[in-house]
XYZ file of C-alpha atoms in Angstrom:
334
model
C 0.000 0.000 0.000
C 2.865 2.402 0.854
C 4.478 1.727 -2.556
C 1.172 2.486 -4.302
C 0.735 5.688 -2.300
C 4.292 6.779 -3.170
C 3.639 6.120 -6.868
C 0.445 8.142 -6.736
C 2.246 11.034 -5.055
C 5.006 10.907 -7.669
C 2.490 10.799 -10.528
C 0.673 13.824 -9.122
C 3.992 15.711 -8.931
C 4.877 14.756 -12.517
C 1.478 15.897 -13.783
C 1.702 19.165 -11.864
C 5.170 19.796 -13.350
C 3.819 19.021 -16.831
C 0.975 21.490 -16.357
C 3.427 24.201 -15.287
C 5.613 23.463 -18.315
C 2.538 23.692 -20.542
C 1.725 27.120 -19.146
C 5.317 28.336 -19.483
C 6.060 26.799 -22.878
C 2.704 26.967 -24.593
C 2.531 23.296 -25.684
C 0.028 22.453 -28.354
C -2.238 19.425 -27.922
C 0.012 16.993 -29.819
C 3.114 17.978 -27.837
C 1.178 17.661 -24.580
C 0.009 14.131 -25.475
C 3.590 13.051 -26.249
C 4.933 14.353 -22.964
C 2.019 12.835 -21.051
C 2.617 9.476 -22.717
C 6.246 9.672 -21.632
C 5.257 10.222 -18.019
C 2.655 7.441 -18.001
C 5.143 4.974 -19.500
C 6.881 4.948 -16.107
C 3.774 3.603 -14.382
C 1.689 0.454 -14.532
C -1.886 1.707 -14.721
C -4.968 -0.344 -13.917
C -8.570 0.855 -13.810
C -9.837 0.867 -10.230
C -12.818 -1.471 -9.799
C -15.883 -0.420 -7.842
C -15.015 -2.547 -4.868
C -17.394 -2.402 -1.923
C -15.709 -1.810 1.434
C -17.019 -2.100 4.940
C -16.872 1.491 6.168
C -16.373 2.306 9.829
C -16.217 6.065 9.222
C -19.624 6.761 10.754
C -18.710 4.881 13.908
C -15.520 6.918 14.287
C -17.343 10.176 13.453
C -19.790 9.598 16.320
C -16.942 9.087 18.790
C -15.086 12.120 17.418
C -18.109 14.405 17.724
C -18.796 13.181 21.257
C -15.213 14.048 22.230
C -15.458 17.499 20.629
C -18.763 18.152 22.390
C -17.045 17.447 25.731
C -14.278 19.889 24.722
C -16.937 22.600 24.404
C -17.479 22.982 20.648
C -20.819 24.612 19.886
C -23.691 22.591 18.432
C -23.543 24.734 15.290
C -19.871 23.821 14.781
C -20.534 20.148 15.508
C -23.387 20.137 13.013
C -21.058 21.512 10.333
C -18.456 18.826 11.052
C -21.065 16.063 10.979
C -22.498 17.262 7.666
C -19.047 17.292 6.032
C -17.972 13.916 7.454
C -21.276 12.294 6.458
C -20.651 13.459 2.879
C -17.136 12.043 3.041
C -18.449 8.707 4.353
C -20.880 8.378 1.440
C -18.166 9.172 -1.102
C -15.321 7.106 0.413
C -16.685 3.810 1.694
C -13.608 2.467 3.453
C -12.290 1.719 6.879
C -10.528 4.776 8.293
C -7.263 2.867 8.655
C -7.214 2.203 4.889
C -7.973 5.747 3.718
C -5.100 7.382 1.836
C -4.127 10.893 0.845
C -5.235 10.049 -2.677
C -8.730 9.118 -1.457
C -9.036 12.517 0.190
C -7.759 14.352 -2.887
C -10.195 12.457 -5.096
C -13.021 13.423 -2.758
C -12.036 17.104 -2.775
C -11.662 17.125 -6.574
C -15.434 16.672 -6.856
C -15.930 20.192 -5.564
C -13.861 22.150 -8.081
C -16.935 24.312 -8.738
C -16.891 25.649 -5.176
C -14.936 28.670 -3.934
C -11.432 28.175 -2.589
C -12.566 29.213 0.887
C -15.262 26.509 0.888
C -12.798 23.847 -0.247
C -10.327 25.030 2.401
C -13.046 24.639 5.019
C -13.601 21.051 3.876
C -9.870 20.358 4.129
C -9.630 21.692 7.682
C -12.644 19.651 8.829
C -11.050 16.485 7.453
C -7.697 17.413 8.990
C -9.341 17.884 12.364
C -11.071 14.496 12.152
C -8.089 12.462 10.992
C -5.693 14.384 13.225
C -7.846 13.451 16.224
C -7.958 9.798 15.127
C -4.158 9.801 14.887
C -3.609 11.453 18.279
C -6.023 8.957 19.856
C -4.014 6.147 18.176
C -7.086 4.871 16.347
C -5.090 5.083 13.099
C -1.325 4.712 12.758
C -0.895 7.382 10.069
C -2.703 10.595 9.263
C -3.659 10.691 5.546
C -4.342 14.435 5.630
C -0.759 15.433 6.487
C 0.177 15.773 2.814
C -3.139 17.362 1.817
C -2.883 21.138 1.771
C -5.716 23.618 1.784
C -5.834 25.842 -1.332
C -4.318 29.277 -1.004
C -6.950 31.966 -0.878
C -6.848 35.573 -1.900
C -7.188 37.822 1.102
C -10.300 39.889 0.607
C -11.014 43.042 2.568
C -13.354 42.269 5.421
C -16.624 44.166 5.473
C -17.069 46.929 8.022
C -19.393 49.870 8.483
C -18.117 53.332 7.686
C -18.674 56.036 10.299
C -21.414 57.521 8.106
C -23.169 54.166 7.669
C -23.159 53.430 11.394
C -24.514 56.876 12.227
C -27.239 56.389 9.622
C -28.246 53.090 11.225
C -28.387 54.787 14.618
C -30.670 57.517 13.313
C -33.181 55.278 11.517
C -33.866 52.871 14.400
C -37.616 52.679 14.972
C -37.661 50.903 18.339
C -35.679 51.082 21.552
C -34.684 47.443 21.153
C -33.218 48.133 17.721
C -31.051 50.986 18.986
C -29.967 49.028 22.056
C -29.036 46.004 19.960
C -26.729 47.838 17.574
C -25.127 49.878 20.380
C -24.393 46.708 22.365
C -23.131 44.772 19.343
C -20.762 47.605 18.470
C -19.416 48.411 21.952
C -18.964 44.813 23.168
C -17.914 43.269 19.824
C -19.830 40.166 20.900
C -20.459 37.339 18.505
C -24.125 36.915 17.658
C -24.522 33.793 19.806
C -22.747 35.463 22.734
C -25.069 38.452 22.701
C -28.167 36.302 22.214
C -27.319 34.158 25.252
C -26.744 37.081 27.639
C -29.052 37.394 30.655
C -29.870 40.550 32.609
C -28.042 39.177 35.652
C -24.855 38.820 33.574
C -24.522 42.605 33.282
C -22.292 44.367 35.782
C -23.828 47.831 35.584
C -21.246 49.317 37.919
C -18.278 48.144 35.871
C -20.179 48.462 32.562
C -19.159 44.947 31.585
C -20.373 41.372 31.213
C -18.885 37.894 31.049
C -19.622 35.917 27.892
C -18.721 32.412 26.767
C -17.219 32.209 23.297
C -16.003 29.403 21.104
C -15.080 26.321 23.085
C -16.945 27.819 26.071
C -14.004 30.142 26.678
C -14.898 32.821 29.199
C -14.019 36.448 28.619
C -15.097 39.893 29.765
C -16.657 42.368 27.337
C -17.320 46.052 27.923
C -20.163 48.484 27.270
C -19.732 52.093 26.216
C -21.502 54.918 28.054
C -23.886 55.270 25.108
C -24.714 51.555 24.946
C -25.227 51.430 28.711
C -27.599 54.407 28.486
C -29.786 52.702 25.898
C -29.547 49.330 27.638
C -30.792 50.798 30.927
C -33.577 52.647 29.099
C -34.597 49.466 27.256
C -34.698 47.346 30.415
C -36.805 49.954 32.244
C -39.303 49.908 29.364
C -39.951 46.187 29.769
C -42.684 44.755 31.975
C -41.813 41.060 31.705
C -39.985 38.672 34.021
C -37.876 36.962 31.330
C -34.216 36.554 32.334
C -32.904 37.169 28.804
C -31.231 40.495 28.028
C -33.121 40.806 24.731
C -36.656 39.478 24.388
C -39.371 39.250 21.755
C -41.768 42.117 21.135
C -44.919 40.088 21.775
C -46.200 37.822 24.521
C -45.329 35.298 25.654
C -42.035 37.154 26.117
C -39.052 34.914 25.519
C -35.400 35.150 24.531
C -34.980 36.605 21.066
C -33.477 34.132 18.540
C -30.303 34.530 16.507
C -32.395 34.766 13.361
C -34.547 37.539 14.852
C -31.446 39.598 15.648
C -30.178 39.087 12.106
C -33.542 40.155 10.695
C -33.560 43.214 12.942
C -30.139 44.294 11.685
C -31.210 43.745 8.058
C -34.311 45.856 8.667
C -32.313 48.741 10.157
C -29.867 48.668 7.234
C -32.819 48.708 4.833
C -34.375 51.683 6.623
C -31.065 53.502 6.217
C -30.968 52.697 2.488
C -27.540 51.078 2.807
C -26.664 49.604 -0.566
C -25.396 46.304 0.850
C -26.488 43.612 3.291
C -25.375 44.125 6.891
C -25.001 41.265 9.374
C -24.479 41.380 13.155
C -20.852 40.342 12.618
C -20.147 43.641 10.840
C -20.427 45.474 14.165
C -17.766 43.225 15.713
C -15.333 43.848 12.867
C -16.160 47.558 12.768
C -15.449 47.946 16.482
C -12.078 46.161 16.152
C -11.102 48.311 13.175
C -12.069 51.571 14.893
C -10.147 50.648 18.060
C -6.959 49.928 16.134
C -7.347 53.095 14.101
C -7.641 55.012 17.378
C -4.339 53.620 18.644
C -5.362 50.531 20.654
C -2.744 47.789 21.012
C -3.337 44.737 18.849
C -3.058 42.432 21.881
C -5.816 44.348 23.681
C -8.165 44.100 20.692
C -7.274 40.420 20.367
C -8.328 39.763 23.965
C -11.539 41.782 23.622
C -12.515 39.772 20.549
C -11.529 36.483 22.168
C -9.070 35.472 19.444
C -6.368 32.903 20.199
C -3.731 34.586 18.036
C -2.940 38.120 16.824
C -2.822 36.803 13.254
C -6.554 36.117 13.418
C -7.184 39.652 14.662
C -5.032 41.198 11.923
C -6.905 39.249 9.255
C -10.166 40.254 10.867
C -9.871 44.023 10.612
C -10.142 46.418 7.702
C -7.888 49.423 8.134
C -9.206 52.248 5.976
C -7.211 53.965 3.271
C -7.572 57.274 5.131
C -6.030 55.766 8.252
C -3.109 54.267 6.331
C -2.496 57.649 4.708
C -2.524 59.402 8.095
C -0.154 56.842 9.609
C 2.231 57.216 6.672
C 2.393 60.990 7.147
C 2.716 60.728 10.926
C 5.446 58.088 11.193
C 7.511 58.319 8.008
C 10.808 60.083 8.877
C 11.664 63.122 6.771
């Protein structure tokens, strides 16, 4: 099996080199066929039969997901992993110990119509699964080690301009709408973090709250004076006994859902005639960008956002052209 895997790896390298030569040299079709025939002459090629294997992937997936649930991964994340691994199980019906790098590449090649970021996401889910199996000594080798995620172009993240945010503030029709966007901006909470907050979680004296992020990691977030003003006003306007920080408009009053918050943000953006869709996550990125533009240390913003590494925070922000121009003038020596 190792000899076959090595041959497959070598053939892939030869074909990749041929493709690069074709691009550089401009081979015509006849020349390409000759060179390809020369490469294939070094290999004994047999058509793979549709052999039926006894797959134990689903069994291992269930154990893997149970372990990740104990580690604190959210149900949304676990659902995404299960969906991907179920697709993989249907496509590659083998025992996990027999799965090779080539099997994984063949599986990923089916999705060449998807964006690079989507394919990269598939790669990382498979790497997580097989990496866990290897660490737990369920398999002796990790077939994803040689599989690399496609390189992606770094696109500018989407943030609200100062004018857009002020417009959204002005067009809010309800107290809950204004309170929501002020809290999302000042705390930089993820949608799920904000949705799960209870009134008792708010430390009004310190203008802060403790939230639980990815992996149930605990961190403190902070409210601005403006957000605290609207939050206090909103809570005083309520006449329910629901523990949730944000509740539905109608009885029976209950915790507002993630989807309702998203719809509320979309509605506010529509009222302001913004020419693009706005999601709750935009407020988180906008807050991080504004803090860095105002001189905050990267490490401080990283901790406020709950990121594990500064690289994530740097990728996350969108420094404006005006800010870069100002920094160039301010710090470039004469």
